[in-house]
Amino acid sequence: GRLLLALAMLDALLRGALEAAESAQARCLRAYPDAYDCTQDELISFDGTLTTVYEDEDVFTKAERSEMPREKPLLIHEHRRLKSERRRLREQLQRLKLSQSDEAQRIQDLEERLQELRDKVDAEAGSGDGQPAEKRLADRGG
């Protein structure tokens, strides 16, 4: 009950303020008829400050230019289809990230195994010949 009363009071207050502003504007326009054009000027905002003015644009060119075409509304079934596709792509992205992580771990394991094999080849062949393990592996055909 109190909320409805507060809303009704706020509504009445705002309506009164709007009527007072419109009345003051009407009195100003009667006193200064030349100012009437400013009420229709799209380059002046509601508080009297200038809005963004683009190069070579004034009220007349702004009124003459064609408006941007409106986008077609998105039908509900199309919206649902796009949401479903988005969900599917996000899941696919998660799977790919997981796969990438697994593959990175596999590469690291293989690099460690390669180093173990190189160390083993070095140990078997002895380090007296001065050749690196890669060269000896290449000579062996592996």
mmCIF file of N, CA and C in Angstrom:
data_model
loop_
_atom_site.group_PDB
_atom_site.id
_atom_site.type_symbol
_atom_site.label_atom_id
_atom_site.label_comp_id
_atom_site.label_asym_id
_atom_site.label_seq_id
_atom_site.Cartn_x
_atom_site.Cartn_y
_atom_site.Cartn_z
ATOM 1 N N GLY A 1 0.805 -1.186 0.000
ATOM 2 C CA GLY A 1 0.000 0.000 0.000
ATOM 3 C C GLY A 1 0.852 1.256 0.000
ATOM 4 N N ARG A 2 1.929 1.259 0.804
ATOM 5 C CA ARG A 2 2.759 2.461 0.896
ATOM 6 C C ARG A 2 3.506 2.713 -0.407
ATOM 7 N N LEU A 3 3.916 1.628 -1.078
ATOM 8 C CA LEU A 3 4.616 1.768 -2.349
ATOM 9 C C LEU A 3 3.704 2.393 -3.397
ATOM 10 N N LEU A 4 2.463 1.922 -3.463
ATOM 11 C CA LEU A 4 1.514 2.496 -4.431
ATOM 12 C C LEU A 4 1.261 3.966 -4.132
ATOM 13 N N LEU A 5 1.143 4.313 -2.853
ATOM 14 C CA LEU A 5 0.935 5.707 -2.475
ATOM 15 C C LEU A 5 2.141 6.546 -2.882
ATOM 16 N N ALA A 6 3.339 6.044 -2.636
ATOM 17 C CA ALA A 6 4.555 6.771 -3.013
ATOM 18 C C ALA A 6 4.631 6.946 -4.524
ATOM 19 N N LEU A 7 4.276 5.899 -5.281
ATOM 20 C CA LEU A 7 4.292 5.998 -6.746
ATOM 21 C C LEU A 7 3.265 7.009 -7.242
ATOM 22 N N ALA A 8 2.087 7.013 -6.644
ATOM 23 C CA ALA A 8 1.052 7.976 -7.044
ATOM 24 C C ALA A 8 1.501 9.396 -6.747
ATOM 25 N N MET A 9 2.133 9.596 -5.590
ATOM 26 C CA MET A 9 2.616 10.931 -5.234
ATOM 27 C C MET A 9 3.739 11.369 -6.174
ATOM 28 N N LEU A 10 4.644 10.457 -6.510
ATOM 29 C CA LEU A 10 5.726 10.764 -7.435
ATOM 30 C C LEU A 10 5.185 11.095 -8.818
ATOM 31 N N ASP A 11 4.190 10.348 -9.268
ATOM 32 C CA ASP A 11 3.566 10.605 -10.558
ATOM 33 C C ASP A 11 2.943 11.999 -10.576
ATOM 34 N N ALA A 12 2.217 12.340 -9.527
ATOM 35 C CA ALA A 12 1.585 13.659 -9.453
ATOM 36 C C ALA A 12 2.641 14.761 -9.437
ATOM 37 N N LEU A 13 3.714 14.554 -8.701
ATOM 38 C CA LEU A 13 4.790 15.534 -8.633
ATOM 39 C C LEU A 13 5.438 15.743 -9.992
ATOM 40 N N LEU A 14 5.715 14.631 -10.694
ATOM 41 C CA LEU A 14 6.342 14.739 -12.017
ATOM 42 C C LEU A 14 5.411 15.389 -13.036
ATOM 43 N N ARG A 15 4.132 15.055 -12.972
ATOM 44 C CA ARG A 15 3.170 15.697 -13.888
ATOM 45 C C ARG A 15 3.110 17.197 -13.630
ATOM 46 N N GLY A 16 3.120 17.567 -12.362
ATOM 47 C CA GLY A 16 3.103 18.988 -12.012
ATOM 48 C C GLY A 16 4.350 19.704 -12.505
ATOM 49 N N ALA A 17 5.513 19.061 -12.363
ATOM 50 C CA ALA A 17 6.764 19.656 -12.829
ATOM 51 C C ALA A 17 6.761 19.811 -14.341
ATOM 52 N N LEU A 18 6.249 18.809 -15.054
ATOM 53 C CA LEU A 18 6.169 18.889 -16.511
ATOM 54 C C LEU A 18 5.255 20.015 -16.942
ATOM 55 N N GLU A 19 4.097 20.137 -16.295
ATOM 56 C CA GLU A 19 3.157 21.223 -16.631
ATOM 57 C C GLU A 19 3.783 22.578 -16.346
ATOM 58 N N ALA A 20 4.517 22.698 -15.241
ATOM 59 C CA ALA A 20 5.164 23.967 -14.913
ATOM 60 C C ALA A 20 6.223 24.314 -15.952
ATOM 61 N N ALA A 21 7.001 23.317 -16.389
ATOM 62 C CA ALA A 21 8.031 23.556 -17.397
ATOM 63 C C ALA A 21 7.413 23.954 -18.730
ATOM 64 N N GLU A 22 6.343 23.277 -19.120
ATOM 65 C CA GLU A 22 5.673 23.623 -20.381
ATOM 66 C C GLU A 22 5.061 25.011 -20.309
ATOM 67 N N SER A 23 4.498 25.360 -19.177
ATOM 68 C CA SER A 23 3.911 26.690 -18.994
ATOM 69 C C SER A 23 4.986 27.770 -19.064
ATOM 70 N N ALA A 24 6.132 27.529 -18.411
ATOM 71 C CA ALA A 24 7.230 28.501 -18.446
ATOM 72 C C ALA A 24 7.768 28.630 -19.867
ATOM 73 N N GLN A 25 7.854 27.510 -20.581
ATOM 74 C CA GLN A 25 8.330 27.569 -21.963
ATOM 75 C C GLN A 25 7.370 28.371 -22.825
ATOM 76 N N ALA A 26 6.057 28.168 -22.623
ATOM 77 C CA ALA A 26 5.057 28.914 -23.401
ATOM 78 C C ALA A 26 5.160 30.410 -23.115
ATOM 79 N N ARG A 27 5.365 30.781 -21.849
ATOM 80 C CA ARG A 27 5.504 32.207 -21.513
ATOM 81 C C ARG A 27 6.750 32.790 -22.176
ATOM 82 N N CYS A 28 7.851 32.037 -22.140
ATOM 83 C CA CYS A 28 9.087 32.513 -22.777
ATOM 84 C C CYS A 28 8.894 32.691 -24.277
ATOM 85 N N LEU A 29 8.202 31.767 -24.894
ATOM 86 C CA LEU A 29 7.989 31.860 -26.342
ATOM 87 C C LEU A 29 7.072 33.022 -26.703
ATOM 88 N N ARG A 30 6.110 33.317 -25.831
ATOM 89 C CA ARG A 30 5.260 34.498 -26.079
ATOM 90 C C ARG A 30 6.089 35.771 -25.935
ATOM 91 N N ALA A 31 6.990 35.791 -24.972
ATOM 92 C CA ALA A 31 7.816 36.985 -24.763
ATOM 93 C C ALA A 31 8.904 37.108 -25.830
ATOM 94 N N TYR A 32 9.435 35.996 -26.302
ATOM 95 C CA TYR A 32 10.513 35.990 -27.299
ATOM 96 C C TYR A 32 10.153 35.049 -28.441
ATOM 97 N N PRO A 33 9.312 35.493 -29.358
ATOM 98 C CA PRO A 33 8.856 34.613 -30.448
ATOM 99 C C PRO A 33 9.995 34.122 -31.350
ATOM 100 N N ASP A 34 11.090 34.879 -31.418
ATOM 101 C CA ASP A 34 12.207 34.447 -32.255
ATOM 102 C C ASP A 34 12.845 33.165 -31.731
ATOM 103 N N ALA A 35 12.637 32.847 -30.482
ATOM 104 C CA ALA A 35 13.231 31.653 -29.883
ATOM 105 C C ALA A 35 12.459 30.388 -30.239
ATOM 106 N N TYR A 36 11.334 30.518 -30.916
ATOM 107 C CA TYR A 36 10.524 29.343 -31.231
ATOM 108 C C TYR A 36 11.298 28.325 -32.068
ATOM 109 N N ASP A 37 12.147 28.809 -32.978
ATOM 110 C CA ASP A 37 12.922 27.879 -33.818
ATOM 111 C C ASP A 37 13.833 26.984 -32.987
ATOM 112 N N CYS A 38 14.272 27.465 -31.838
ATOM 113 C CA CYS A 38 15.162 26.668 -30.990
ATOM 114 C C CYS A 38 14.441 25.468 -30.386
ATOM 115 N N THR A 39 13.130 25.541 -30.249
ATOM 116 C CA THR A 39 12.415 24.400 -29.676
ATOM 117 C C THR A 39 12.376 23.237 -30.650
ATOM 118 N N GLN A 40 12.538 23.497 -31.937
ATOM 119 C CA GLN A 40 12.509 22.449 -32.947
ATOM 120 C C GLN A 40 13.902 22.107 -33.471
ATOM 121 N N ASP A 41 14.928 22.732 -32.915
ATOM 122 C CA ASP A 41 16.285 22.530 -33.388
ATOM 123 C C ASP A 41 16.831 21.216 -32.835
ATOM 124 N N GLU A 42 17.082 20.266 -33.716
ATOM 125 C CA GLU A 42 17.572 18.955 -33.279
ATOM 126 C C GLU A 42 19.031 18.996 -32.858
ATOM 127 N N LEU A 43 19.715 20.115 -33.130
ATOM 128 C CA LEU A 43 21.113 20.201 -32.738
ATOM 129 C C LEU A 43 21.274 20.729 -31.315
ATOM 130 N N ILE A 44 20.174 21.128 -30.686
ATOM 131 C CA ILE A 44 20.216 21.586 -29.300
ATOM 132 C C ILE A 44 19.514 20.546 -28.455
ATOM 133 N N SER A 45 20.193 20.074 -27.418
ATOM 134 C CA SER A 45 19.611 19.033 -26.590
ATOM 135 C C SER A 45 18.601 19.628 -25.620
ATOM 136 N N PHE A 46 17.947 18.760 -24.856
ATOM 137 C CA PHE A 46 16.894 19.202 -23.955
ATOM 138 C C PHE A 46 17.377 20.197 -22.904
ATOM 139 N N ASP A 47 18.655 20.157 -22.545
ATOM 140 C CA ASP A 47 19.144 21.077 -21.515
ATOM 141 C C ASP A 47 19.784 22.330 -22.105
ATOM 142 N N GLY A 48 19.672 22.509 -23.426
ATOM 143 C CA GLY A 48 20.159 23.722 -24.065
ATOM 144 C C GLY A 48 21.576 23.628 -24.580
ATOM 145 N N THR A 49 22.293 22.541 -24.281
ATOM 146 C CA THR A 49 23.653 22.391 -24.785
ATOM 147 C C THR A 49 23.600 21.834 -26.200
ATOM 148 N N LEU A 50 24.668 22.034 -26.916
ATOM 149 C CA LEU A 50 24.715 21.513 -28.289
ATOM 150 C C LEU A 50 24.929 20.015 -28.275
ATOM 151 N N THR A 51 24.298 19.353 -29.201
ATOM 152 C CA THR A 51 24.557 17.931 -29.383
ATOM 153 C C THR A 51 25.670 17.787 -30.412
ATOM 154 N N THR A 52 26.061 16.573 -30.707
ATOM 155 C CA THR A 52 27.130 16.339 -31.667
ATOM 156 C C THR A 52 26.719 16.842 -33.044
ATOM 157 N N VAL A 53 27.549 17.657 -33.624
ATOM 158 C CA VAL A 53 27.300 18.184 -34.962
ATOM 159 C C VAL A 53 28.402 17.640 -35.854
ATOM 160 N N TYR A 54 28.004 16.967 -36.907
ATOM 161 C CA TYR A 54 28.979 16.393 -37.818
ATOM 162 C C TYR A 54 29.359 17.406 -38.889
ATOM 163 N N GLU A 55 30.521 17.210 -39.475
ATOM 164 C CA GLU A 55 31.011 18.128 -40.489
ATOM 165 C C GLU A 55 29.993 18.278 -41.613
ATOM 166 N N ASP A 56 29.794 19.505 -42.035
ATOM 167 C CA ASP A 56 28.844 19.844 -43.120
ATOM 168 C C ASP A 56 27.421 19.433 -42.793
ATOM 169 N N GLU A 57 27.038 19.433 -41.529
ATOM 170 C CA GLU A 57 25.671 19.069 -41.163
ATOM 171 C C GLU A 57 25.036 20.228 -40.416
ATOM 172 N N ASP A 58 23.822 20.538 -40.780
ATOM 173 C CA ASP A 58 23.031 21.509 -40.035
ATOM 174 C C ASP A 58 21.619 20.966 -39.958
ATOM 175 N N VAL A 59 20.695 21.755 -39.422
ATOM 176 C CA VAL A 59 19.328 21.283 -39.246
ATOM 177 C C VAL A 59 18.715 20.868 -40.573
ATOM 178 N N PHE A 60 18.974 21.645 -41.623
ATOM 179 C CA PHE A 60 18.336 21.379 -42.910
ATOM 180 C C PHE A 60 18.902 20.114 -43.562
ATOM 181 N N THR A 61 20.236 19.938 -43.535
ATOM 182 C CA THR A 61 20.800 18.726 -44.134
ATOM 183 C C THR A 61 20.436 17.503 -43.309
ATOM 184 N N LYS A 62 20.314 17.687 -41.998
ATOM 185 C CA LYS A 62 19.932 16.559 -41.153
ATOM 186 C C LYS A 62 18.492 16.134 -41.466
ATOM 187 N N ALA A 63 17.627 17.107 -41.712
ATOM 188 C CA ALA A 63 16.239 16.796 -42.025
ATOM 189 C C ALA A 63 16.111 16.150 -43.399
ATOM 190 N N GLU A 64 16.998 16.500 -44.327
ATOM 191 C CA GLU A 64 16.908 15.989 -45.694
ATOM 192 C C GLU A 64 17.551 14.624 -45.873
ATOM 193 N N ARG A 65 18.512 14.295 -45.040
ATOM 194 C CA ARG A 65 19.229 13.035 -45.241
ATOM 195 C C ARG A 65 18.312 11.849 -44.964
ATOM 196 N N SER A 66 18.613 10.780 -45.633
ATOM 197 C CA SER A 66 17.794 9.585 -45.441
ATOM 198 C C SER A 66 18.221 8.892 -44.155
ATOM 199 N N GLU A 67 17.283 8.337 -43.485
ATOM 200 C CA GLU A 67 17.564 7.643 -42.241
ATOM 201 C C GLU A 67 18.196 6.286 -42.544
ATOM 202 N N MET A 68 18.911 5.778 -41.588
ATOM 203 C CA MET A 68 19.492 4.447 -41.728
ATOM 204 C C MET A 68 18.356 3.433 -41.804
ATOM 205 N N PRO A 69 18.481 2.464 -42.683
ATOM 206 C CA PRO A 69 17.422 1.451 -42.746
ATOM 207 C C PRO A 69 17.369 0.652 -41.447
ATOM 208 N N ARG A 70 16.186 0.356 -41.024
ATOM 209 C CA ARG A 70 16.016 -0.425 -39.796
ATOM 210 C C ARG A 70 16.347 -1.879 -40.072
ATOM 211 N N GLU A 71 16.929 -2.506 -39.078
ATOM 212 C CA GLU A 71 17.227 -3.928 -39.208
ATOM 213 C C GLU A 71 15.937 -4.717 -39.103
ATOM 214 N N LYS A 72 15.919 -5.832 -39.811
ATOM 215 C CA LYS A 72 14.752 -6.700 -39.709
ATOM 216 C C LYS A 72 14.694 -7.263 -38.300
ATOM 217 N N PRO A 73 13.502 -7.380 -37.765
ATOM 218 C CA PRO A 73 13.410 -7.992 -36.432
ATOM 219 C C PRO A 73 13.813 -9.469 -36.519
ATOM 220 N N LEU A 74 14.386 -9.952 -35.462
ATOM 221 C CA LEU A 74 14.842 -11.334 -35.402
ATOM 222 C C LEU A 74 13.688 -12.199 -34.910
ATOM 223 N N LEU A 75 13.301 -13.154 -35.717
ATOM 224 C CA LEU A 75 12.207 -14.042 -35.340
ATOM 225 C C LEU A 75 12.653 -14.957 -34.210
ATOM 226 N N ILE A 76 11.706 -15.373 -33.387
ATOM 227 C CA ILE A 76 12.023 -16.156 -32.194
ATOM 228 C C ILE A 76 12.710 -17.471 -32.548
ATOM 229 N N HIS A 77 12.276 -18.131 -33.618
ATOM 230 C CA HIS A 77 12.920 -19.403 -33.963
ATOM 231 C C HIS A 77 14.353 -19.169 -34.449
ATOM 232 N N GLU A 78 14.602 -18.054 -35.115
ATOM 233 C CA GLU A 78 15.957 -17.726 -35.547
ATOM 234 C C GLU A 78 16.831 -17.413 -34.331
ATOM 235 N N HIS A 79 16.264 -16.704 -33.366
ATOM 236 C CA HIS A 79 16.986 -16.394 -32.127
ATOM 237 C C HIS A 79 17.353 -17.683 -31.389
ATOM 238 N N ARG A 80 16.413 -18.601 -31.310
ATOM 239 C CA ARG A 80 16.685 -19.876 -30.644
ATOM 240 C C ARG A 80 17.760 -20.671 -31.383
ATOM 241 N N ARG A 81 17.694 -20.648 -32.718
ATOM 242 C CA ARG A 81 18.687 -21.362 -33.515
ATOM 243 C C ARG A 81 20.078 -20.782 -33.272
ATOM 244 N N LEU A 82 20.169 -19.450 -33.231
ATOM 245 C CA LEU A 82 21.459 -18.807 -33.000
ATOM 246 C C LEU A 82 21.984 -19.107 -31.595
ATOM 247 N N LYS A 83 21.104 -19.126 -30.606
ATOM 248 C CA LYS A 83 21.527 -19.467 -29.246
ATOM 249 C C LYS A 83 22.039 -20.899 -29.187
ATOM 250 N N SER A 84 21.338 -21.792 -29.876
ATOM 251 C CA SER A 84 21.755 -23.194 -29.903
ATOM 252 C C SER A 84 23.114 -23.336 -30.580
ATOM 253 N N GLU A 85 23.298 -22.632 -31.685
ATOM 254 C CA GLU A 85 24.578 -22.689 -32.389
ATOM 255 C C GLU A 85 25.697 -22.116 -31.517
ATOM 256 N N ARG A 86 25.415 -21.034 -30.818
ATOM 257 C CA ARG A 86 26.403 -20.443 -29.912
ATOM 258 C C ARG A 86 26.798 -21.446 -28.828
ATOM 259 N N ARG A 87 25.812 -22.118 -28.250
ATOM 260 C CA ARG A 87 26.078 -23.116 -27.205
ATOM 261 C C ARG A 87 26.949 -24.247 -27.766
ATOM 262 N N ARG A 88 26.595 -24.719 -28.977
ATOM 263 C CA ARG A 88 27.360 -25.793 -29.606
ATOM 264 C C ARG A 88 28.802 -25.359 -29.872
ATOM 265 N N LEU A 89 28.996 -24.144 -30.355
ATOM 266 C CA LEU A 89 30.343 -23.657 -30.640
ATOM 267 C C LEU A 89 31.159 -23.474 -29.363
ATOM 268 N N ARG A 90 30.514 -23.033 -28.289
ATOM 269 C CA ARG A 90 31.226 -22.892 -27.017
ATOM 270 C C ARG A 90 31.682 -24.264 -26.496
ATOM 271 N N GLU A 91 30.800 -25.265 -26.620
ATOM 272 C CA GLU A 91 31.168 -26.617 -26.191
ATOM 273 C C GLU A 91 32.312 -27.153 -27.041
ATOM 274 N N GLN A 92 32.240 -26.907 -28.342
ATOM 275 C CA GLN A 92 33.306 -27.353 -29.236
ATOM 276 C C GLN A 92 34.629 -26.664 -28.877
ATOM 277 N N LEU A 93 34.567 -25.385 -28.553
ATOM 278 C CA LEU A 93 35.759 -24.656 -28.147
ATOM 279 C C LEU A 93 36.355 -25.254 -26.878
ATOM 280 N N GLN A 94 35.510 -25.601 -25.920
ATOM 281 C CA GLN A 94 36.006 -26.219 -24.687
ATOM 282 C C GLN A 94 36.694 -27.557 -24.980
ATOM 283 N N ARG A 95 36.076 -28.353 -25.866
ATOM 284 C CA ARG A 95 36.690 -29.641 -26.226
ATOM 285 C C ARG A 95 38.044 -29.427 -26.901
ATOM 286 N N LEU A 96 38.122 -28.441 -27.795
ATOM 287 C CA LEU A 96 39.383 -28.167 -28.486
ATOM 288 C C LEU A 96 40.458 -27.683 -27.516
ATOM 289 N N LYS A 97 40.071 -26.864 -26.560
ATOM 290 C CA LYS A 97 41.044 -26.411 -25.562
ATOM 291 C C LYS A 97 41.551 -27.581 -24.726
ATOM 292 N N LEU A 98 40.644 -28.474 -24.355
ATOM 293 C CA LEU A 98 41.042 -29.646 -23.590
ATOM 294 C C LEU A 98 41.962 -30.531 -24.427
ATOM 295 N N SER A 99 41.615 -30.727 -25.677
ATOM 296 C CA SER A 99 42.441 -31.526 -26.579
ATOM 297 C C SER A 99 43.820 -30.882 -26.758
ATOM 298 N N GLN A 100 43.852 -29.580 -26.886
ATOM 299 C CA GLN A 100 45.121 -28.869 -27.030
ATOM 300 C C GLN A 100 45.989 -29.080 -25.792
ATOM 301 N N SER A 101 45.371 -29.015 -24.638
ATOM 302 C CA SER A 101 46.102 -29.235 -23.392
ATOM 303 C C SER A 101 46.654 -30.659 -23.339
ATOM 304 N N ASP A 102 45.822 -31.620 -23.732
ATOM 305 C CA ASP A 102 46.277 -33.018 -23.754
ATOM 306 C C ASP A 102 47.432 -33.203 -24.734
ATOM 307 N N GLU A 103 47.320 -32.593 -25.904
ATOM 308 C CA GLU A 103 48.374 -32.722 -26.908
ATOM 309 C C GLU A 103 49.659 -32.045 -26.442
ATOM 310 N N ALA A 104 49.551 -30.921 -25.751
ATOM 311 C CA ALA A 104 50.746 -30.246 -25.228
ATOM 312 C C ALA A 104 51.441 -31.141 -24.202
ATOM 313 N N GLN A 105 50.643 -31.806 -23.376
ATOM 314 C CA GLN A 105 51.228 -32.736 -22.398
ATOM 315 C C GLN A 105 51.894 -33.901 -23.110
ATOM 316 N N ARG A 106 51.274 -34.405 -24.156
ATOM 317 C CA ARG A 106 51.848 -35.521 -24.927
ATOM 318 C C ARG A 106 53.164 -35.106 -25.568
ATOM 319 N N ILE A 107 53.214 -33.887 -26.120
ATOM 320 C CA ILE A 107 54.461 -33.388 -26.725
ATOM 321 C C ILE A 107 55.560 -33.295 -25.672
ATOM 322 N N GLN A 108 55.207 -32.794 -24.501
ATOM 323 C CA GLN A 108 56.195 -32.690 -23.433
ATOM 324 C C GLN A 108 56.701 -34.071 -23.025
ATOM 325 N N ASP A 109 55.790 -35.040 -22.914
ATOM 326 C CA ASP A 109 56.194 -36.407 -22.567
ATOM 327 C C ASP A 109 57.123 -36.985 -23.632
ATOM 328 N N LEU A 110 56.798 -36.748 -24.918
ATOM 329 C CA LEU A 110 57.643 -37.251 -26.003
ATOM 330 C C LEU A 110 59.014 -36.585 -26.006
ATOM 331 N N GLU A 111 59.055 -35.284 -25.707
ATOM 332 C CA GLU A 111 60.349 -34.602 -25.641
ATOM 333 C C GLU A 111 61.193 -35.162 -24.493
ATOM 334 N N GLU A 112 60.541 -35.455 -23.370
ATOM 335 C CA GLU A 112 61.278 -36.065 -22.250
ATOM 336 C C GLU A 112 61.781 -37.450 -22.634
ATOM 337 N N ARG A 113 60.948 -38.223 -23.315
ATOM 338 C CA ARG A 113 61.350 -39.566 -23.756
ATOM 339 C C ARG A 113 62.514 -39.473 -24.739
ATOM 340 N N LEU A 114 62.463 -38.488 -25.657
ATOM 341 C CA LEU A 114 63.558 -38.283 -26.603
ATOM 342 C C LEU A 114 64.850 -37.976 -25.863
ATOM 343 N N GLN A 115 64.768 -37.114 -24.855
ATOM 344 C CA GLN A 115 65.975 -36.789 -24.087
ATOM 345 C C GLN A 115 66.512 -38.014 -23.356
ATOM 346 N N GLU A 116 65.604 -38.844 -22.835
ATOM 347 C CA GLU A 116 66.042 -40.087 -22.174
ATOM 348 C C GLU A 116 66.766 -40.987 -23.167
ATOM 349 N N LEU A 117 66.218 -41.117 -24.381
ATOM 350 C CA LEU A 117 66.862 -41.953 -25.406
ATOM 351 C C LEU A 117 68.216 -41.394 -25.808
ATOM 352 N N ARG A 118 68.312 -40.073 -25.932
ATOM 353 C CA ARG A 118 69.598 -39.457 -26.267
ATOM 354 C C ARG A 118 70.627 -39.745 -25.165
ATOM 355 N N ASP A 119 70.168 -39.605 -23.927
ATOM 356 C CA ASP A 119 71.061 -39.881 -22.799
ATOM 357 C C ASP A 119 71.500 -41.343 -22.814
ATOM 358 N N LYS A 120 70.569 -42.229 -23.143
ATOM 359 C CA LYS A 120 70.884 -43.659 -23.190
ATOM 360 C C LYS A 120 71.896 -43.951 -24.293
ATOM 361 N N VAL A 121 71.703 -43.327 -25.478
ATOM 362 C CA VAL A 121 72.634 -43.509 -26.589
ATOM 363 C C VAL A 121 74.004 -42.981 -26.202
ATOM 364 N N ASP A 122 74.044 -41.818 -25.546
ATOM 365 C CA ASP A 122 75.324 -41.258 -25.097
ATOM 366 C C ASP A 122 76.011 -42.206 -24.118
ATOM 367 N N ALA A 123 75.226 -42.788 -23.223
ATOM 368 C CA ALA A 123 75.801 -43.690 -22.221
ATOM 369 C C ALA A 123 76.322 -44.969 -22.869
ATOM 370 N N GLU A 124 75.565 -45.509 -23.841
ATOM 371 C CA GLU A 124 75.987 -46.745 -24.507
ATOM 372 C C GLU A 124 77.209 -46.532 -25.383
ATOM 373 N N ALA A 125 77.242 -45.455 -26.100
ATOM 374 C CA ALA A 125 78.330 -45.209 -27.047
ATOM 375 C C ALA A 125 79.546 -44.615 -26.360
ATOM 376 N N GLY A 126 79.360 -44.113 -25.192
ATOM 377 C CA GLY A 126 80.463 -43.451 -24.501
ATOM 378 C C GLY A 126 80.639 -42.052 -25.048
ATOM 379 N N SER A 127 81.176 -41.212 -24.270
ATOM 380 C CA SER A 127 81.328 -39.826 -24.707
ATOM 381 C C SER A 127 82.694 -39.557 -25.308
ATOM 382 N N GLY A 128 83.492 -40.615 -25.560
ATOM 383 C CA GLY A 128 84.845 -40.454 -26.060
ATOM 384 C C GLY A 128 84.935 -40.052 -27.515
ATOM 385 N N ASP A 129 83.911 -40.324 -28.318
ATOM 386 C CA ASP A 129 84.029 -40.009 -29.739
ATOM 387 C C ASP A 129 83.750 -38.547 -30.043
ATOM 388 N N GLY A 130 83.181 -37.800 -29.102
ATOM 389 C CA GLY A 130 82.967 -36.372 -29.272
ATOM 390 C C GLY A 130 81.775 -36.003 -30.135
ATOM 391 N N GLN A 131 81.032 -36.987 -30.623
ATOM 392 C CA GLN A 131 79.875 -36.678 -31.444
ATOM 393 C C GLN A 131 78.638 -36.540 -30.561
ATOM 394 N N PRO A 132 77.786 -35.584 -30.900
ATOM 395 C CA PRO A 132 76.537 -35.462 -30.140
ATOM 396 C C PRO A 132 75.611 -36.626 -30.447
ATOM 397 N N ALA A 133 74.654 -36.847 -29.573
ATOM 398 C CA ALA A 133 73.729 -37.963 -29.717
ATOM 399 C C ALA A 133 72.929 -37.853 -31.010
ATOM 400 N N GLU A 134 72.563 -36.657 -31.433
ATOM 401 C CA GLU A 134 71.784 -36.498 -32.671
ATOM 402 C C GLU A 134 72.570 -37.047 -33.856
ATOM 403 N N LYS A 135 73.868 -36.757 -33.901
ATOM 404 C CA LYS A 135 74.696 -37.210 -35.013
ATOM 405 C C LYS A 135 74.805 -38.724 -35.003
ATOM 406 N N ARG A 136 75.014 -39.328 -33.832
ATOM 407 C CA ARG A 136 75.133 -40.767 -33.740
ATOM 408 C C ARG A 136 73.814 -41.445 -34.103
ATOM 409 N N LEU A 137 72.659 -40.826 -33.681
ATOM 410 C CA LEU A 137 71.360 -41.386 -34.057
ATOM 411 C C LEU A 137 71.162 -41.319 -35.559
ATOM 412 N N ALA A 138 71.585 -40.216 -36.181
ATOM 413 C CA ALA A 138 71.445 -40.074 -37.622
ATOM 414 C C ALA A 138 72.320 -41.084 -38.336
ATOM 415 N N ASP A 139 73.508 -41.327 -37.812
ATOM 416 C CA ASP A 139 74.396 -42.311 -38.409
ATOM 417 C C ASP A 139 73.817 -43.716 -38.328
ATOM 418 N N ARG A 140 73.104 -44.001 -37.230
ATOM 419 C CA ARG A 140 72.495 -45.323 -37.058
ATOM 420 C C ARG A 140 71.223 -45.490 -37.885
ATOM 421 N N GLY A 141 70.704 -44.341 -38.403
ATOM 422 C CA GLY A 141 69.469 -44.411 -39.181
ATOM 423 C C GLY A 141 68.261 -44.179 -38.316
ATOM 424 N N GLY A 142 68.380 -43.690 -37.128
ATOM 425 C CA GLY A 142 67.234 -43.490 -36.249
ATOM 426 C C GLY A 142 67.219 -42.129 -35.777
#
